[in-house]
């Protein structure tokens, strides 16, 4: 329901076969499925939402959640996607579509990342996963290294890193999003946090960084490739660790296009941090790096959420419009376009 924050619950098991398009139009909540359900997107089909959406498996007799969340994100397109729920409530996923498609563990209490009791469903994160930390909850990652493959980390509470260690190192590239009221807290003694290539930190307006003076480093193969010292405790702020070994920082929420692709595809952007109405409610910038072509065909002629700037670097291309469309292209909000590379209009009119 438009505007509703309660999501949608299927009380009985169901098989959803999407050959066309499926959209989630609510303003919050989960898609709730009981055991025995299936969710299949065929080639040519797609799923979209203005906010990041997750599937929650639940017991229809007790109403209680079973296991972690399964994140769909804001878009699944360009291939197939399957999600099958067994009779016991376990989930298997597959397919070739672009999108988030990772297990998201929702914290329901404060404690260590590896403590199963602090996670909804009573299962600690493992494998390749994402986490969501609600307001009022602190999740601590102790020690010097996180060797687990944590992808997206959505923080409305507190994420505390490196307690008891000189430095803290992520071995797999995370996408850390700190929302209004959330805090990324550095508890290392030397105030150094190390990341591999393709990591990104985005502090949204109202979010915070717990220690001015913390040094963020690209650390690959035992070598420090680049460093940046945090000088502000509050957002908006973005720090991206690019594959060329450079660190790019912005005093705004900025999505960095690092692969040629569509504006709506997570895979186009560093860390899958794609612009959306949810992320950009306070305004976002877009940076297109050299060698990348950013298409707007998936926007179908209108950018209806708040992108305040698009910067196209030397050697990059920005394609505006949808091939064959005669309706032109509308920016719903005022915007600054800075074209150092190339911009082309690919529509047939308007």
Short mmCIF file of C-alpha atoms in Angstrom, two decimals:
data_model
loop_
_atom_site.label_atom_id
_atom_site.label_comp_id
_atom_site.label_asym_id
_atom_site.label_seq_id
_atom_site.Cartn_x
_atom_site.Cartn_y
_atom_site.Cartn_z
CA UNK A 1 0.00 0.00 0.00
CA UNK A 2 1.50 3.41 -0.96
CA UNK A 3 2.73 5.20 2.16
CA UNK A 4 2.33 2.18 4.44
CA UNK A 5 5.30 1.02 6.52
CA UNK A 6 3.92 -2.42 7.43
CA UNK A 7 5.14 -4.29 4.35
CA UNK A 8 3.11 -7.19 2.96
CA UNK A 9 2.45 -10.65 4.42
CA UNK A 10 1.43 -13.81 2.55
CA UNK A 11 -0.30 -15.88 5.23
CA UNK A 12 -0.16 -19.03 3.10
CA UNK A 13 2.70 -20.43 1.01
CA UNK A 14 2.76 -19.07 -2.52
CA UNK A 15 4.65 -19.35 -5.78
CA UNK A 16 5.37 -15.98 -7.41
CA UNK A 17 6.43 -16.25 -11.07
CA UNK A 18 7.40 -12.84 -12.48
CA UNK A 19 7.67 -12.74 -16.27
CA UNK A 20 6.81 -9.04 -16.39
CA UNK A 21 7.48 -6.50 -13.65
CA UNK A 22 6.82 -6.53 -9.93
CA UNK A 23 7.06 -3.38 -7.81
CA UNK A 24 6.89 -2.78 -4.07
CA UNK A 25 5.02 0.49 -3.46
CA UNK A 26 5.06 0.66 0.33
CA UNK A 27 7.24 3.02 2.36
CA UNK A 28 8.63 0.40 4.73
CA UNK A 29 8.35 -3.11 6.11
CA UNK A 30 9.20 -6.48 4.59
CA UNK A 31 7.72 -8.93 2.10
CA UNK A 32 6.84 -11.80 4.44
CA UNK A 33 6.71 -15.36 3.11
CA UNK A 34 5.90 -18.60 4.95
CA UNK A 35 7.80 -21.89 4.39
CA UNK A 36 7.08 -23.66 1.12
CA UNK A 37 7.01 -20.43 -0.91
CA UNK A 38 8.87 -19.58 -4.11
CA UNK A 39 9.81 -16.25 -5.68
CA UNK A 40 11.01 -16.49 -9.28
CA UNK A 41 11.92 -13.74 -11.73
CA UNK A 42 12.23 -14.99 -15.31
CA UNK A 43 14.59 -13.60 -17.95
CA UNK A 44 13.01 -10.33 -19.06
CA UNK A 45 11.19 -9.88 -15.76
CA UNK A 46 12.16 -7.50 -13.00
CA UNK A 47 11.60 -6.24 -9.47
CA UNK A 48 11.78 -2.59 -8.39
CA UNK A 49 11.16 -0.45 -5.33
CA UNK A 50 11.87 3.14 -4.28
CA UNK A 51 13.29 1.79 -0.99
CA UNK A 52 15.50 -1.19 -0.24
CA UNK A 53 13.22 -4.18 0.42
CA UNK A 54 13.91 -7.51 2.12
CA UNK A 55 12.05 -10.80 2.35
CA UNK A 56 11.41 -12.16 5.86
CA UNK A 57 10.52 -15.82 6.28
CA UNK A 58 8.09 -16.38 9.16
CA UNK A 59 6.16 -19.11 10.94
CA UNK A 60 2.45 -18.54 10.12
CA UNK A 61 1.38 -20.29 13.35
CA UNK A 62 3.48 -18.21 15.75
CA UNK A 63 4.16 -15.14 13.60
CA UNK A 64 7.85 -15.33 14.55
CA UNK A 65 10.68 -14.74 12.09
CA UNK A 66 12.68 -17.69 10.78
CA UNK A 67 16.33 -16.98 9.99
CA UNK A 68 17.88 -13.81 8.57
CA UNK A 69 16.45 -11.38 6.04
CA UNK A 70 16.94 -11.88 2.31
CA UNK A 71 17.66 -8.51 0.70
CA UNK A 72 16.14 -7.75 -2.70
CA UNK A 73 17.30 -4.13 -2.65
CA UNK A 74 15.71 -1.57 -4.98
CA UNK A 75 16.17 -3.37 -8.31
CA UNK A 76 16.63 -6.87 -9.69
CA UNK A 77 16.95 -6.93 -13.47
CA UNK A 78 18.95 -8.16 -16.43
CA UNK A 79 18.61 -11.90 -15.85
CA UNK A 80 16.92 -14.49 -13.67
CA UNK A 81 16.45 -14.67 -9.90
CA UNK A 82 15.11 -17.52 -7.79
CA UNK A 83 14.35 -17.77 -4.09
CA UNK A 84 13.00 -21.03 -2.69
CA UNK A 85 11.86 -21.53 0.91
CA UNK A 86 11.95 -25.10 2.20
CA UNK A 87 9.35 -26.61 4.53
CA UNK A 88 11.68 -25.87 7.46
CA UNK A 89 12.13 -22.23 6.45
CA UNK A 90 15.65 -22.40 5.02
CA UNK A 91 16.29 -20.28 1.93
CA UNK A 92 18.12 -21.08 -1.31
CA UNK A 93 18.76 -18.41 -3.94
CA UNK A 94 20.20 -18.38 -7.43
CA UNK A 95 20.06 -16.70 -10.81
CA UNK A 96 21.98 -14.28 -12.99
CA UNK A 97 20.18 -10.97 -12.42
CA UNK A 98 21.86 -7.81 -11.20
CA UNK A 99 20.87 -6.48 -7.78
CA UNK A 100 21.73 -7.01 -4.14
CA UNK A 101 20.64 -10.60 -3.61
CA UNK A 102 22.50 -11.19 -0.33
CA UNK A 103 21.40 -12.50 3.05
CA UNK A 104 20.83 -9.62 5.49
CA UNK A 105 21.06 -10.27 9.24
CA UNK A 106 18.91 -7.91 11.33
CA UNK A 107 20.22 -7.07 14.81
CA UNK A 108 17.63 -7.13 17.60
CA UNK A 109 20.03 -6.52 20.50
CA UNK A 110 23.48 -5.13 21.25
CA UNK A 111 26.55 -7.36 21.27
CA UNK A 112 29.33 -8.86 19.20
CA UNK A 113 28.92 -9.63 15.50
CA UNK A 114 29.51 -13.34 16.14
CA UNK A 115 26.97 -13.62 18.98
CA UNK A 116 23.94 -15.48 17.62
CA UNK A 117 21.66 -14.15 20.37
CA UNK A 118 21.76 -10.56 19.07
CA UNK A 119 20.39 -11.46 15.63
CA UNK A 120 16.80 -11.98 14.52
CA UNK A 121 16.24 -15.70 14.07
CA UNK A 122 19.06 -16.60 16.48
CA UNK A 123 21.66 -17.22 13.76
CA UNK A 124 25.01 -15.39 13.61
CA UNK A 125 26.23 -13.99 10.25
CA UNK A 126 28.24 -16.37 8.08
CA UNK A 127 29.21 -16.85 4.45
CA UNK A 128 28.61 -13.77 2.28
CA UNK A 129 26.16 -11.54 4.12
CA UNK A 130 24.89 -8.05 4.90
CA UNK A 131 23.81 -6.64 8.25
CA UNK A 132 21.27 -4.06 9.40
CA UNK A 133 21.67 -2.30 12.76
CA UNK A 134 18.52 -0.48 13.96
CA UNK A 135 18.56 2.66 16.12
CA UNK A 136 19.53 2.08 19.74
CA UNK A 137 21.55 -1.07 19.02
CA UNK A 138 25.36 -1.39 19.02
CA UNK A 139 27.12 -4.16 17.12
CA UNK A 140 30.79 -4.60 17.96
CA UNK A 141 33.40 -6.22 15.71
CA UNK A 142 36.23 -6.97 18.11
CA UNK A 143 39.84 -7.78 17.34
CA UNK A 144 42.14 -6.62 14.57
CA UNK A 145 40.54 -8.24 11.51
CA UNK A 146 37.15 -9.13 10.05
CA UNK A 147 37.75 -12.18 7.87
CA UNK A 148 34.05 -12.81 7.20
CA UNK A 149 32.64 -11.55 3.88
CA UNK A 150 30.39 -8.71 5.02
CA UNK A 151 28.98 -6.84 2.04
CA UNK A 152 26.47 -4.11 2.87
CA UNK A 153 26.25 -2.76 6.42
CA UNK A 154 23.25 -0.49 7.05
CA UNK A 155 23.72 1.42 10.31
CA UNK A 156 20.99 3.34 12.14
CA UNK A 157 22.46 2.41 15.52
CA UNK A 158 26.20 2.00 16.17
CA UNK A 159 28.86 -0.12 14.46
CA UNK A 160 31.96 -0.29 16.69
CA UNK A 161 35.23 -1.51 15.14
CA UNK A 162 38.52 -2.80 16.51
CA UNK A 163 37.98 -2.92 20.26
CA UNK A 164 41.25 -3.99 21.92
CA UNK A 165 43.38 -3.66 18.77
CA UNK A 166 45.91 -1.16 17.42
CA UNK A 167 44.28 -1.15 13.98
CA UNK A 168 41.28 -2.78 12.28
CA UNK A 169 41.27 -4.43 8.84
CA UNK A 170 38.44 -5.56 6.58
CA UNK A 171 39.64 -8.44 4.39
CA UNK A 172 36.62 -8.19 2.04
CA UNK A 173 35.31 -4.86 0.70
CA UNK A 174 32.33 -3.57 2.71
CA UNK A 175 29.66 -1.05 1.76
CA UNK A 176 28.95 0.84 4.98
CA UNK A 177 25.93 3.17 5.05
CA UNK A 178 25.44 5.24 8.20
CA UNK A 179 21.96 6.76 8.38
CA UNK A 180 20.56 9.63 10.45
CA UNK A 181 21.28 8.94 14.11
CA UNK A 182 23.74 6.16 13.29
CA UNK A 183 27.43 6.13 14.24
CA UNK A 184 30.50 4.39 12.82
CA UNK A 185 32.73 4.13 15.89
CA UNK A 186 36.50 3.59 15.77
CA UNK A 187 37.70 1.82 18.93
CA UNK A 188 41.26 1.07 17.77
CA UNK A 189 44.12 2.49 19.84
CA UNK A 190 46.03 3.89 16.85
CA UNK A 191 42.88 5.16 15.06
CA UNK A 192 43.53 3.29 11.81
CA UNK A 193 40.92 1.37 9.79
CA UNK A 194 42.06 -0.52 6.69
CA UNK A 195 40.00 -1.49 3.67
CA UNK A 196 40.63 -3.45 0.45
CA UNK A 197 39.91 -2.01 -3.00
CA UNK A 198 36.22 -1.51 -3.94
CA UNK A 199 35.09 -0.51 -0.43
CA UNK A 200 32.87 2.49 0.26
CA UNK A 201 31.66 4.38 3.35
CA UNK A 202 28.66 6.71 3.03
CA UNK A 203 27.63 8.84 6.00
CA UNK A 204 24.16 10.25 5.27
CA UNK A 205 22.92 13.56 6.67
CA UNK A 206 22.53 13.17 10.42
CA UNK A 207 24.89 10.19 10.56
CA UNK A 208 28.22 10.36 12.35
CA UNK A 209 31.80 9.14 12.51
CA UNK A 210 32.88 8.34 16.05
CA UNK A 211 36.42 9.76 15.99
CA UNK A 212 37.84 12.78 14.20
CA UNK A 213 41.43 11.99 13.23
CA UNK A 214 40.83 8.35 12.28
CA UNK A 215 42.93 7.31 9.28
CA UNK A 216 41.19 5.33 6.53
CA UNK A 217 43.61 3.29 4.42
CA UNK A 218 43.55 1.12 1.32
CA UNK A 219 45.48 -1.94 2.47
CA UNK A 220 46.11 -4.59 -0.18
CA UNK A 221 48.70 -7.36 -0.17
CA UNK A 222 50.13 -6.12 3.11
CA UNK A 223 50.86 -2.69 1.60
CA UNK A 224 49.19 0.65 2.36
CA UNK A 225 48.21 2.10 -1.04
CA UNK A 226 46.51 5.35 0.02
CA UNK A 227 45.31 7.10 3.19
CA UNK A 228 42.75 9.69 4.23
CA UNK A 229 42.32 11.32 7.64
CA UNK A 230 38.75 12.01 8.77
CA UNK A 231 38.32 15.68 9.71
CA UNK A 232 34.58 15.83 10.38
CA UNK A 233 32.45 13.84 12.80
CA UNK A 234 29.19 14.20 10.88
CA UNK A 235 27.71 13.55 7.45
CA UNK A 236 27.11 13.91 4.67
CA UNK A 237 30.38 12.30 3.65
CA UNK A 238 31.49 9.57 1.23
CA UNK A 239 34.82 7.76 1.01
CA UNK A 240 35.41 5.35 -1.88
CA UNK A 241 38.41 3.04 -2.26
CA UNK A 242 38.83 2.58 -6.01
CA UNK A 243 40.41 -0.36 -7.83
CA UNK A 244 43.22 1.87 -9.12
CA UNK A 245 44.43 2.28 -5.53
CA UNK A 246 43.13 5.81 -5.02
CA UNK A 247 40.79 7.12 -2.34
CA UNK A 248 38.03 9.50 -3.45
CA UNK A 249 36.23 11.56 -0.80
CA UNK A 250 33.22 13.87 -1.02
CA UNK A 251 31.43 16.09 1.49
CA UNK A 252 28.16 14.72 0.17
CA UNK A 253 26.41 11.39 -0.27
CA UNK A 254 27.94 10.31 -3.58
CA UNK A 255 27.47 7.21 -5.72
CA UNK A 256 30.55 6.45 -7.83
CA UNK A 257 29.94 4.83 -11.23
CA UNK A 258 32.88 2.47 -11.78
CA UNK A 259 31.39 0.09 -14.38
CA UNK A 260 29.52 0.93 -17.58
CA UNK A 261 25.84 0.29 -17.05
CA UNK A 262 22.47 1.75 -16.14
CA UNK A 263 21.70 4.37 -13.50
CA UNK A 264 19.33 1.92 -11.81
CA UNK A 265 21.74 -1.05 -11.61
CA UNK A 266 23.64 -1.69 -8.37
CA UNK A 267 26.52 -3.27 -10.30
CA UNK A 268 27.25 0.04 -12.02
CA UNK A 269 28.36 1.67 -8.77
CA UNK A 270 31.21 1.14 -6.33
CA UNK A 271 30.16 -1.34 -3.66
CA UNK A 272 26.69 -1.63 -5.20
CA UNK A 273 25.92 1.77 -3.63
CA UNK A 274 23.42 2.91 -6.25
CA UNK A 275 21.35 6.10 -5.96
CA UNK A 276 17.72 5.66 -4.89
CA UNK A 277 14.89 7.69 -3.39
CA UNK A 278 15.70 6.08 -0.05
CA UNK A 279 19.42 6.91 -0.01
CA UNK A 280 19.01 10.30 -1.68
CA UNK A 281 16.20 11.75 0.44
CA UNK A 282 18.64 14.48 1.52
CA UNK A 283 20.31 14.79 -1.88
CA UNK A 284 23.02 12.77 -3.64
CA UNK A 285 25.85 13.37 -6.04
CA UNK A 286 26.93 11.08 -8.87
CA UNK A 287 30.56 10.73 -9.96
CA UNK A 288 31.28 8.95 -13.26
CA UNK A 289 34.95 7.94 -13.45
CA UNK A 290 37.03 7.83 -16.62
CA UNK A 291 36.33 4.96 -19.02
CA UNK A 292 32.77 4.44 -17.76
CA UNK A 293 29.50 5.03 -19.65
CA UNK A 294 26.49 5.77 -17.42
CA UNK A 295 23.10 5.18 -19.07
CA UNK A 296 19.79 6.63 -17.88
CA UNK A 297 17.60 4.36 -20.03
CA UNK A 298 16.27 2.56 -16.94
CA UNK A 299 14.88 5.83 -15.56
CA UNK A 300 12.36 5.95 -18.45
CA UNK A 301 12.69 9.66 -19.08
CA UNK A 302 12.51 11.11 -15.57
CA UNK A 303 14.85 11.41 -12.59
CA UNK A 304 12.29 11.75 -9.81
CA UNK A 305 14.51 11.68 -6.72
CA UNK A 306 16.98 14.23 -5.46
CA UNK A 307 20.26 14.06 -7.34
CA UNK A 308 21.93 17.43 -6.78
CA UNK A 309 24.97 16.96 -9.02
CA UNK A 310 26.38 14.69 -11.71
CA UNK A 311 30.08 14.97 -12.54
CA UNK A 312 31.37 13.21 -15.65
CA UNK A 313 35.15 12.80 -15.57
CA UNK A 314 37.50 13.08 -18.52
CA UNK A 315 37.14 9.90 -20.58
CA UNK A 316 33.68 9.11 -19.19
CA UNK A 317 30.30 9.31 -20.98
CA UNK A 318 26.86 10.26 -19.67
CA UNK A 319 23.97 9.02 -21.84
CA UNK A 320 20.76 10.95 -21.24
CA UNK A 321 17.37 9.61 -22.27
CA UNK A 322 15.98 6.30 -23.51
CA UNK A 323 16.78 5.06 -27.05
CA UNK A 324 13.69 5.35 -29.24
CA UNK A 325 11.71 7.45 -26.75
CA UNK A 326 10.22 10.76 -27.89
CA UNK A 327 9.42 12.17 -24.44
CA UNK A 328 12.82 13.71 -23.70
CA UNK A 329 14.19 13.67 -20.16
CA UNK A 330 13.03 15.47 -17.02
CA UNK A 331 15.09 16.31 -13.92
CA UNK A 332 12.49 16.60 -11.16
CA UNK A 333 14.91 18.49 -8.86
CA UNK A 334 17.44 21.23 -9.59
CA UNK A 335 20.80 19.77 -10.54
CA UNK A 336 24.37 20.74 -11.41
CA UNK A 337 25.80 18.92 -14.44
CA UNK A 338 29.59 19.08 -14.74
CA UNK A 339 30.73 17.48 -17.99
CA UNK A 340 34.48 17.08 -18.30
CA UNK A 341 34.06 14.03 -20.54
CA UNK A 342 31.15 13.42 -22.94
CA UNK A 343 27.39 13.72 -22.68
CA UNK A 344 25.01 12.38 -25.32
CA UNK A 345 21.23 12.55 -25.73
CA UNK A 346 20.08 9.15 -27.00
CA UNK A 347 16.32 9.72 -27.21
CA UNK A 348 14.44 10.20 -30.49
CA UNK A 349 12.66 13.38 -29.45
CA UNK A 350 11.50 15.60 -26.63
#
